[in-house]
mmCIF file of C-alpha atoms and ligand atoms in Angstrom:
data_model
loop_
_atom_site.group_PDB
_atom_site.id
_atom_site.type_symbol
_atom_site.label_atom_id
_atom_site.label_comp_id
_atom_site.label_asym_id
_atom_site.label_seq_id
_atom_site.Cartn_x
_atom_site.Cartn_y
_atom_site.Cartn_z
ATOM 1 C CA ASN A 76 -9.595 -18.233 17.124
ATOM 2 C CA PRO A 77 -5.997 -17.731 16.006
ATOM 3 C CA ASN A 78 -3.751 -15.652 18.166
ATOM 4 C CA TYR A 79 -0.358 -14.215 17.514
ATOM 5 C CA GLU A 80 2.740 -13.617 19.579
ATOM 6 C CA PHE A 81 4.889 -10.531 19.048
ATOM 7 C CA GLY A 82 7.672 -9.161 21.192
ATOM 8 C CA GLY A 83 6.816 -11.536 23.997
ATOM 9 C CA ASN A 84 3.036 -11.356 24.288
ATOM 10 C CA ALA A 85 0.121 -13.000 22.507
ATOM 11 C CA ILE A 86 -2.782 -11.038 21.037
ATOM 12 C CA SER A 87 -5.994 -12.107 19.330
ATOM 13 C CA ILE A 88 -8.917 -10.602 17.469
ATOM 14 C CA LYS A 89 -10.436 -9.088 20.616
ATOM 15 C CA ASP A 90 -7.350 -6.885 20.964
ATOM 16 C CA LEU A 91 -7.892 -5.272 17.550
ATOM 17 C CA LYS A 92 -9.390 -1.767 17.539
ATOM 18 C CA GLU A 93 -12.877 -2.068 16.016
ATOM 19 C CA ILE A 94 -13.877 0.994 13.962
ATOM 20 C CA PRO A 95 -17.615 1.787 13.537
ATOM 21 C CA ARG A 96 -18.326 1.699 9.809
ATOM 22 C CA GLU A 97 -20.149 5.017 9.947
ATOM 23 C CA GLN A 98 -16.826 6.692 10.751
ATOM 24 C CA LEU A 99 -15.406 5.429 7.486
ATOM 25 C CA ARG A 100 -16.089 6.372 3.897
ATOM 26 C CA LEU A 101 -14.432 4.728 0.905
ATOM 27 C CA VAL A 102 -13.702 6.979 -2.076
ATOM 28 C CA LYS A 103 -11.826 5.146 -4.830
ATOM 29 C CA ALA A 104 -9.840 2.000 -5.527
ATOM 30 C CA LEU A 105 -6.077 2.358 -5.104
ATOM 31 C CA GLY A 106 -5.053 -0.970 -6.575
ATOM 32 C CA GLN A 107 -5.576 -4.690 -6.431
ATOM 33 C CA GLY A 108 -4.447 -6.102 -3.041
ATOM 34 C CA ALA A 109 -3.642 -9.732 -2.402
ATOM 35 C CA PHE A 110 -7.200 -10.142 -1.070
ATOM 36 C CA GLY A 111 -9.681 -7.680 -2.533
ATOM 37 C CA GLU A 112 -9.333 -4.069 -3.465
ATOM 38 C CA VAL A 113 -7.362 -1.493 -1.564
ATOM 39 C CA TYR A 114 -9.358 1.729 -1.358
ATOM 40 C CA GLN A 115 -8.529 5.286 -0.516
ATOM 41 C CA GLY A 116 -10.973 6.653 2.000
ATOM 42 C CA PHE A 117 -11.530 8.935 4.963
ATOM 43 C CA PHE A 118 -11.811 8.152 8.669
ATOM 44 C CA ARG A 119 -13.545 10.303 11.252
ATOM 45 C CA HIS A 120 -12.127 9.748 14.732
ATOM 46 C CA ARG A 121 -15.519 10.489 16.243
ATOM 47 C CA ILE A 122 -18.916 10.458 14.576
ATOM 48 C CA GLY A 123 -19.505 14.220 14.727
ATOM 49 C CA ASP A 124 -15.927 15.243 13.882
ATOM 50 C CA ALA A 125 -15.572 17.687 11.017
ATOM 51 C CA VAL A 126 -11.979 16.584 10.479
ATOM 52 C CA GLU A 127 -11.448 13.462 8.397
ATOM 53 C CA MET A 128 -8.168 11.600 8.078
ATOM 54 C CA PRO A 129 -7.198 10.109 4.705
ATOM 55 C CA VAL A 130 -6.743 6.348 5.027
ATOM 56 C CA ALA A 131 -6.200 3.226 2.961
ATOM 57 C CA VAL A 132 -8.736 0.440 3.426
ATOM 58 C CA LYS A 133 -7.957 -3.181 2.602
ATOM 59 C CA THR A 134 -11.099 -5.160 1.887
ATOM 60 C CA LEU A 135 -11.872 -8.856 2.127
ATOM 61 C CA PRO A 136 -14.412 -9.959 -0.509
ATOM 62 C CA GLU A 137 -17.661 -11.246 0.997
ATOM 63 C CA LEU A 138 -17.316 -14.612 -0.726
ATOM 64 C CA SER A 139 -13.999 -15.496 0.900
ATOM 65 C CA SER A 140 -12.843 -18.874 2.150
ATOM 66 C CA THR A 141 -12.317 -19.472 5.846
ATOM 67 C CA GLN A 142 -8.625 -19.579 5.045
ATOM 68 C CA ALA A 143 -8.739 -16.130 3.448
ATOM 69 C CA GLU A 144 -10.654 -14.857 6.496
ATOM 70 C CA THR A 145 -7.960 -16.239 8.807
ATOM 71 C CA ASP A 146 -5.198 -14.783 6.653
ATOM 72 C CA PHE A 147 -6.922 -11.383 6.657
ATOM 73 C CA LEU A 148 -7.253 -11.477 10.461
ATOM 74 C CA MET A 149 -3.629 -12.572 10.831
ATOM 75 C CA GLU A 150 -2.406 -9.727 8.636
ATOM 76 C CA ALA A 151 -4.311 -7.264 10.860
ATOM 77 C CA LEU A 152 -2.869 -8.864 14.021
ATOM 78 C CA ILE A 153 0.660 -8.625 12.619
ATOM 79 C CA MET A 154 0.334 -4.976 11.542
ATOM 80 C CA SER A 155 -1.367 -3.936 14.785
ATOM 81 C CA LYS A 156 1.705 -4.829 16.844
ATOM 82 C CA PHE A 157 4.197 -2.730 14.911
ATOM 83 C CA ASN A 158 4.968 0.809 15.997
ATOM 84 C CA HIS A 159 7.671 2.372 13.831
ATOM 85 C CA PRO A 160 7.878 5.315 11.399
ATOM 86 C CA ASN A 161 9.130 3.030 8.592
ATOM 87 C CA ILE A 162 6.405 0.414 8.947
ATOM 88 C CA VAL A 163 2.902 1.170 7.681
ATOM 89 C CA HIS A 164 0.704 2.307 10.575
ATOM 90 C CA PHE A 165 -2.331 0.184 11.478
ATOM 91 C CA ILE A 166 -5.450 2.180 12.480
ATOM 92 C CA GLY A 167 -8.168 -0.398 13.059
ATOM 93 C CA VAL A 168 -10.591 -2.946 11.609
ATOM 94 C CA CYS A 169 -14.245 -3.329 10.705
ATOM 95 C CA PHE A 170 -14.678 -7.005 11.400
ATOM 96 C CA ASP A 171 -18.248 -6.935 12.766
ATOM 97 C CA LYS A 172 -19.719 -8.015 9.426
ATOM 98 C CA HIS A 173 -18.970 -8.372 5.702
ATOM 99 C CA PRO A 174 -17.259 -6.768 3.885
ATOM 100 C CA ARG A 175 -14.430 -6.793 6.368
ATOM 101 C CA PHE A 176 -11.982 -3.866 6.377
ATOM 102 C CA ILE A 177 -8.464 -3.243 7.615
ATOM 103 C CA VAL A 178 -7.871 0.507 7.984
ATOM 104 C CA ILE A 179 -4.273 1.644 7.468
ATOM 105 C CA GLU A 180 -2.462 4.951 7.122
ATOM 106 C CA LEU A 181 -2.599 6.271 3.559
ATOM 107 C CA LEU A 182 0.737 6.303 1.759
ATOM 108 C CA ALA A 183 -0.048 8.482 -1.238
ATOM 109 C CA GLY A 184 3.148 7.983 -3.213
ATOM 110 C CA GLY A 185 2.489 4.414 -4.312
ATOM 111 C CA ASP A 186 4.986 1.559 -4.221
ATOM 112 C CA LEU A 187 8.759 1.973 -4.310
ATOM 113 C CA LYS A 188 9.387 -0.137 -7.446
ATOM 114 C CA THR A 189 6.926 1.881 -9.569
ATOM 115 C CA PHE A 190 8.368 5.127 -8.182
ATOM 116 C CA LEU A 191 11.918 4.098 -9.134
ATOM 117 C CA ARG A 192 10.903 3.108 -12.668
ATOM 118 C CA GLU A 193 9.018 6.402 -13.120
ATOM 119 C CA SER A 194 12.111 8.270 -11.891
ATOM 120 C CA ARG A 195 14.475 6.938 -14.555
ATOM 121 C CA PRO A 196 16.255 9.467 -16.776
ATOM 122 C CA LYS A 197 14.334 10.069 -19.992
ATOM 123 C CA PRO A 198 15.727 11.272 -23.334
ATOM 124 C CA ASP A 199 14.349 14.733 -22.598
ATOM 125 C CA ARG A 200 14.814 14.902 -18.819
ATOM 126 C CA ALA A 201 17.422 13.641 -16.408
ATOM 127 C CA SER A 202 16.276 11.699 -13.370
ATOM 128 C CA PRO A 203 14.665 13.999 -10.776
ATOM 129 C CA LEU A 204 16.426 11.940 -8.107
ATOM 130 C CA THR A 205 19.924 12.265 -6.702
ATOM 131 C CA MET A 206 22.162 9.608 -5.173
ATOM 132 C CA LYS A 207 21.174 11.040 -1.773
ATOM 133 C CA ASP A 208 17.468 10.488 -2.518
ATOM 134 C CA LEU A 209 18.188 6.828 -3.298
ATOM 135 C CA LEU A 210 20.306 6.431 -0.177
ATOM 136 C CA ILE A 211 17.534 7.917 1.996
ATOM 137 C CA CYS A 212 15.052 5.379 0.562
ATOM 138 C CA ILE A 213 17.478 2.554 1.404
ATOM 139 C CA VAL A 214 18.078 3.915 4.925
ATOM 140 C CA ASP A 215 14.301 4.182 5.555
ATOM 141 C CA VAL A 216 13.813 0.489 4.736
ATOM 142 C CA ALA A 217 16.889 -0.458 6.793
ATOM 143 C CA LYS A 218 15.384 1.327 9.828
ATOM 144 C CA GLY A 219 12.136 -0.607 9.457
ATOM 145 C CA CYS A 220 14.103 -3.841 9.091
ATOM 146 C CA LYS A 221 16.206 -3.048 12.181
ATOM 147 C CA TYR A 222 13.005 -2.607 14.194
ATOM 148 C CA MET A 223 11.715 -5.992 12.973
ATOM 149 C CA GLU A 224 15.109 -7.584 13.747
ATOM 150 C CA GLU A 225 14.988 -6.154 17.305
ATOM 151 C CA ASN A 226 11.518 -7.670 17.706
ATOM 152 C CA ARG A 227 12.653 -10.998 16.250
ATOM 153 C CA PHE A 228 10.102 -10.668 13.439
ATOM 154 C CA ILE A 229 11.031 -12.243 10.110
ATOM 155 C CA HIS A 230 9.351 -10.516 7.170
ATOM 156 C CA ARG A 231 10.304 -13.033 4.426
ATOM 157 C CA ASP A 232 9.450 -10.744 1.527
ATOM 158 C CA ILE A 233 11.521 -7.554 1.699
ATOM 159 C CA ALA A 234 11.373 -6.114 -1.828
ATOM 160 C CA ALA A 235 10.771 -2.720 -3.456
ATOM 161 C CA ARG A 236 7.269 -3.847 -4.564
ATOM 162 C CA ASN A 237 6.273 -4.246 -0.898
ATOM 163 C CA CYS A 238 7.352 -0.779 0.187
ATOM 164 C CA LEU A 239 5.229 2.361 -0.087
ATOM 165 C CA LEU A 240 6.024 6.083 -0.170
ATOM 166 C CA THR A 241 4.289 8.835 1.779
ATOM 167 C CA THR A 242 4.710 11.007 -1.311
ATOM 168 C CA LYS A 243 6.682 10.930 -4.558
ATOM 169 C CA GLY A 244 8.014 14.407 -3.868
ATOM 170 C CA PRO A 245 10.949 15.529 -1.722
ATOM 171 C CA GLY A 246 10.601 14.640 1.935
ATOM 172 C CA ARG A 247 9.187 11.252 0.917
ATOM 173 C CA VAL A 248 9.375 8.521 3.567
ATOM 174 C CA VAL A 249 9.533 4.846 2.606
ATOM 175 C CA LYS A 250 7.612 2.329 4.706
ATOM 176 C CA ILE A 251 7.430 -1.462 4.688
ATOM 177 C CA ALA A 252 3.802 -2.210 3.906
ATOM 178 C CA ASP A 253 3.070 -5.822 3.037
ATOM 179 C CA PHE A 254 3.219 -8.762 5.442
ATOM 180 C CA GLY A 255 1.690 -11.428 3.245
ATOM 181 C CA MET A 256 4.620 -13.839 3.365
ATOM 182 C CA ALA A 257 5.190 -13.496 7.107
ATOM 183 C CA ARG A 258 1.449 -14.028 7.629
ATOM 184 C CA ASP A 259 1.547 -17.334 5.762
ATOM 185 C CA ILE A 260 3.939 -18.983 8.209
ATOM 186 C CA TYR A 261 1.137 -18.700 10.770
ATOM 187 C CA ARG A 262 -0.886 -20.930 8.526
ATOM 188 C CA ALA A 263 -0.489 -24.696 9.024
ATOM 189 C CA ASP A 264 0.079 -25.444 5.382
ATOM 190 C CA TYR A 265 2.365 -22.548 4.560
ATOM 191 C CA TYR A 266 3.620 -24.576 1.631
ATOM 192 C CA ARG A 267 0.200 -23.973 0.056
ATOM 193 C CA LYS A 268 1.428 -20.504 -0.839
ATOM 194 C CA GLY A 269 4.929 -21.867 -1.235
ATOM 195 C CA GLY A 270 4.196 -23.591 -4.525
ATOM 196 C CA LYS A 271 7.492 -22.614 -6.218
ATOM 197 C CA ALA A 272 5.701 -20.094 -8.420
ATOM 198 C CA MET A 273 4.690 -18.077 -5.337
ATOM 199 C CA LEU A 274 8.129 -17.829 -3.735
ATOM 200 C CA PRO A 275 10.125 -14.617 -4.374
ATOM 201 C CA ILE A 276 13.156 -16.724 -5.427
ATOM 202 C CA LYS A 277 15.144 -13.730 -6.759
ATOM 203 C CA TRP A 278 15.008 -12.129 -3.291
ATOM 204 C CA MET A 279 15.826 -15.323 -1.348
ATOM 205 C CA PRO A 280 19.148 -16.754 -0.114
ATOM 206 C CA PRO A 281 20.146 -20.373 -0.902
ATOM 207 C CA GLU A 282 19.341 -21.734 2.587
ATOM 208 C CA ALA A 283 15.785 -20.413 2.164
ATOM 209 C CA PHE A 284 14.920 -21.778 -1.265
ATOM 210 C CA LEU A 285 16.926 -24.996 -0.775
ATOM 211 C CA ASP A 286 16.099 -25.876 2.836
ATOM 212 C CA GLY A 287 13.220 -23.580 3.797
ATOM 213 C CA ILE A 288 15.364 -21.986 6.522
ATOM 214 C CA PHE A 289 14.198 -18.452 7.347
ATOM 215 C CA THR A 290 15.926 -16.226 9.895
ATOM 216 C CA THR A 291 16.538 -12.489 10.154
ATOM 217 C CA LYS A 292 19.541 -13.183 7.888
ATOM 218 C CA THR A 293 17.025 -14.128 5.188
ATOM 219 C CA ASP A 294 15.666 -10.567 5.368
ATOM 220 C CA VAL A 295 19.254 -9.255 5.218
ATOM 221 C CA TRP A 296 19.802 -11.049 1.897
ATOM 222 C CA SER A 297 16.501 -9.694 0.533
ATOM 223 C CA PHE A 298 17.452 -6.216 1.738
ATOM 224 C CA GLY A 299 20.648 -6.473 -0.342
ATOM 225 C CA VAL A 300 18.489 -7.227 -3.388
ATOM 226 C CA LEU A 301 16.246 -4.259 -2.500
ATOM 227 C CA MET A 302 19.386 -2.054 -2.409
ATOM 228 C CA TRP A 303 20.189 -3.325 -5.911
ATOM 229 C CA GLU A 304 16.610 -2.557 -7.035
ATOM 230 C CA VAL A 305 16.923 1.004 -5.730
ATOM 231 C CA MET A 306 20.366 1.660 -7.244
ATOM 232 C CA SER A 307 19.226 0.246 -10.604
ATOM 233 C CA LEU A 308 16.079 2.430 -10.482
ATOM 234 C CA GLY A 309 13.683 -0.477 -10.392
ATOM 235 C CA TYR A 310 15.160 -3.136 -12.658
ATOM 236 C CA MET A 311 14.046 -6.731 -12.241
ATOM 237 C CA PRO A 312 16.984 -8.538 -10.598
ATOM 238 C CA TYR A 313 18.768 -11.161 -12.721
ATOM 239 C CA THR A 314 17.042 -9.628 -15.775
ATOM 240 C CA GLY A 315 15.828 -12.295 -18.156
ATOM 241 C CA CYS A 316 16.749 -15.201 -15.850
ATOM 242 C CA ALA A 317 14.078 -17.724 -14.823
ATOM 243 C CA ASN A 318 13.792 -18.640 -11.133
ATOM 244 C CA ARG A 319 15.457 -22.027 -11.746
ATOM 245 C CA GLU A 320 18.431 -20.373 -13.427
ATOM 246 C CA VAL A 321 18.761 -17.913 -10.543
ATOM 247 C CA MET A 322 18.736 -20.772 -8.013
ATOM 248 C CA SER A 323 21.626 -22.558 -9.730
ATOM 249 C CA LEU A 324 23.501 -19.291 -10.392
ATOM 250 C CA VAL A 325 23.269 -18.175 -6.764
ATOM 251 C CA THR A 326 24.016 -21.581 -5.225
ATOM 252 C CA SER A 327 27.213 -21.728 -7.317
ATOM 253 C CA GLY A 328 28.287 -18.305 -6.062
ATOM 254 C CA GLY A 329 26.905 -16.060 -8.815
ATOM 255 C CA ARG A 330 25.659 -12.655 -7.711
ATOM 256 C CA LEU A 331 23.976 -9.526 -9.122
ATOM 257 C CA GLU A 332 26.404 -7.155 -10.881
ATOM 258 C CA PRO A 333 26.761 -3.576 -9.579
ATOM 259 C CA PRO A 334 24.120 -1.310 -11.180
ATOM 260 C CA THR A 335 25.435 1.405 -13.534
ATOM 261 C CA ASN A 336 27.165 4.199 -11.556
ATOM 262 C CA CYS A 337 26.556 2.413 -8.264
ATOM 263 C CA PRO A 338 29.204 3.652 -5.786
ATOM 264 C CA PRO A 339 31.477 0.751 -4.746
ATOM 265 C CA GLN A 340 30.827 1.537 -1.064
ATOM 266 C CA LEU A 341 27.138 0.671 -1.582
ATOM 267 C CA TYR A 342 27.815 -2.394 -3.709
ATOM 268 C CA ALA A 343 30.127 -3.603 -0.936
ATOM 269 C CA ILE A 344 27.190 -3.588 1.520
ATOM 270 C CA MET A 345 25.046 -5.523 -0.977
ATOM 271 C CA THR A 346 27.680 -8.232 -1.376
ATOM 272 C CA GLN A 347 28.009 -8.540 2.407
ATOM 273 C CA CYS A 348 24.214 -9.105 2.552
ATOM 274 C CA TRP A 349 24.688 -11.885 -0.019
ATOM 275 C CA HIS A 350 27.311 -13.846 1.929
ATOM 276 C CA PRO A 351 26.690 -17.603 1.355
ATOM 277 C CA ASN A 352 26.962 -18.204 5.116
ATOM 278 C CA PRO A 353 23.957 -16.537 6.849
ATOM 279 C CA GLU A 354 25.920 -15.865 10.058
ATOM 280 C CA GLU A 355 28.496 -13.879 8.065
ATOM 281 C CA ARG A 356 25.822 -11.453 6.823
ATOM 282 C CA PRO A 357 25.720 -8.150 8.761
ATOM 283 C CA SER A 358 22.897 -7.328 11.190
ATOM 284 C CA PHE A 359 20.556 -4.480 10.234
ATOM 285 C CA SER A 360 22.115 -2.308 12.944
ATOM 286 C CA LEU A 361 25.533 -2.824 11.342
ATOM 287 C CA ILE A 362 24.045 -2.211 7.876
ATOM 288 C CA LEU A 363 22.552 1.076 9.152
ATOM 289 C CA GLU A 364 25.940 2.095 10.557
ATOM 290 C CA ARG A 365 27.644 1.440 7.206
ATOM 291 C CA LEU A 366 24.883 3.279 5.320
ATOM 292 C CA GLY A 367 25.448 6.176 7.718
ATOM 293 C CA TYR A 368 29.083 6.408 6.615
ATOM 294 C CA CYS A 369 27.965 6.349 2.969
ATOM 295 C CA MET A 370 25.605 9.239 3.711
ATOM 296 C CA GLN A 371 28.598 11.229 5.027
ATOM 297 C CA ASP A 372 30.879 10.259 2.149
ATOM 298 C CA PRO A 373 31.018 12.969 -0.577
ATOM 299 C CA ASP A 374 32.295 10.401 -3.105
ATOM 300 C CA VAL A 375 29.049 8.498 -2.609
ATOM 301 C CA ILE A 376 26.658 11.431 -2.325
ATOM 302 C CA ARG A 377 28.144 13.305 -5.268
ATOM 303 C CA ALA A 378 28.156 10.263 -7.572
ATOM 304 C CA PRO A 379 25.939 11.094 -10.569
ATOM 305 C CA LEU A 380 22.949 8.959 -11.448
ATOM 306 C CA PRO A 381 23.170 7.202 -14.808
ATOM 307 C CA VAL A 382 22.022 9.354 -17.723
ATOM 308 C CA TYR A 383 19.578 8.054 -20.316
ATOM 309 C CA ALA A 384 20.707 4.847 -22.012
ATOM 310 C CA LYS A 385 18.720 2.850 -24.550
ATOM 311 C CA PRO A 386 16.991 0.239 -22.354
ATOM 312 C CA PRO A 387 18.033 -3.355 -23.142
ATOM 313 C CA SER A 388 15.194 -5.173 -24.917
ATOM 314 C CA SER A 389 14.568 -7.723 -22.145
ATOM 315 C CA GLU A 390 13.925 -5.230 -19.329
HETATM 316 C C1 LIG B 20 0.214 8.297 -10.123
HETATM 317 N N1 LIG B 20 0.322 7.418 -8.987
HETATM 318 C C2 LIG B 20 -0.489 6.206 -9.188
HETATM 319 C C3 LIG B 20 -0.363 5.242 -8.004
HETATM 320 N N2 LIG B 20 -0.680 5.938 -6.748
HETATM 321 C C4 LIG B 20 -0.858 5.131 -5.614
HETATM 322 C C5 LIG B 20 -0.958 3.740 -5.720
HETATM 323 C C6 LIG B 20 -1.169 2.946 -4.591
HETATM 324 C C7 LIG B 20 -1.302 3.537 -3.338
HETATM 325 C C8 LIG B 20 -1.524 2.675 -2.137
HETATM 326 O O1 LIG B 20 -1.849 1.510 -2.279
HETATM 327 N N3 LIG B 20 -1.327 3.276 -0.912
HETATM 328 C C9 LIG B 20 -1.454 2.664 0.325
HETATM 329 N N4 LIG B 20 -1.481 3.396 1.449
HETATM 330 N N5 LIG B 20 -1.587 2.537 2.514
HETATM 331 C C10 LIG B 20 -1.638 1.270 2.050
HETATM 332 C C11 LIG B 20 -1.556 1.315 0.688
HETATM 333 C C12 LIG B 20 -1.571 0.004 0.195
HETATM 334 N N6 LIG B 20 -1.638 -0.867 1.244
HETATM 335 C C13 LIG B 20 -1.566 -2.239 1.196
HETATM 336 O O2 LIG B 20 -1.579 -2.889 2.212
HETATM 337 C C14 LIG B 20 -1.381 -2.907 -0.155
HETATM 338 O O3 LIG B 20 -1.625 -4.299 -0.028
HETATM 339 C C15 LIG B 20 0.009 -2.713 -0.672
HETATM 340 C C16 LIG B 20 1.104 -2.964 0.173
HETATM 341 C C17 LIG B 20 2.397 -2.778 -0.356
HETATM 342 C C18 LIG B 20 2.571 -2.357 -1.684
HETATM 343 C C19 LIG B 20 1.451 -2.117 -2.505
HETATM 344 C C20 LIG B 20 0.177 -2.300 -1.985
HETATM 345 C C21 LIG B 20 -1.731 -0.108 2.507
HETATM 346 C C22 LIG B 20 -1.191 4.919 -3.212
HETATM 347 C C23 LIG B 20 -0.973 5.707 -4.350
HETATM 348 C C24 LIG B 20 0.051 7.203 -6.537
HETATM 349 C C25 LIG B 20 -0.079 8.105 -7.765
#
């Protein structure tokens, strides 16, 4: 029975809050998760309660391998230990029988990458977002990353696709919501997933894809790429490059160019996150400090978002 250590103490399946299935009702599929479907549903805190709380439910298909079962359990163990406003909140599990469920707070705005792409300026309407909106998204993720750094947790897959929004509208909060890569290191053969095709090469620093070295400074590099994703409104990094090309580009010092209209103060933070020497990369607390100055800087806040430009064919 696998257990898991976080912030100094070990937990195992018996520590997970078991939810009686009759307090749960699944309504509709939200999207395809790494395991089975992710559903939107409702959770009643107590059987008789009139009030129901909207939730997301991750499901494990009945015909799953033992490995998939272990992975599913591990993901629940990992999420159950976090307690931070910028990390998706774990509610409980239904592990008593198949199908197994992980019940999580519902983030109704969808993932950050899709949101950014939908928010691009169109020929007939400018982007609904301002530079401040983008900066707030970046700061939200930085806060979640700082919390993980303080708890010596390495995420290994910080990217816009793995972040979710409470809502698309104003007042949106961005939360880190996928722990698939971190989960895999708890598996003996983590290289099983690591078949080159499965590694997020474009979000990884050289020491990670060359030597398999992962530290919090790996997440700092990935965070820099996430900043670039946000400021480019959801472009694929190194557009048109294959993973192999990116590996040789990055190892020989090549880096992502500043996105159109990206304030130099923000691009400066990205390049610091992409320092070839991991120790030279800033901590997330230092990154948050620097982002705080950007938030106070009128030259940054007042910078206009790019207006509509004919998208390049490859994007
Ligand atoms: C017009 N648009 C269409 C799309 N739409 C959505 C699309 C997807 C979602 C959604 O998956 N929300 C989730 N809330 N909580 C969790 C979710 C996923 N979780 C997971 O654990 C998933 O594995 C996960 C994790 C990270 C990123 C994606 C999926 C936990 C919500 C709204 C809004 C309206």
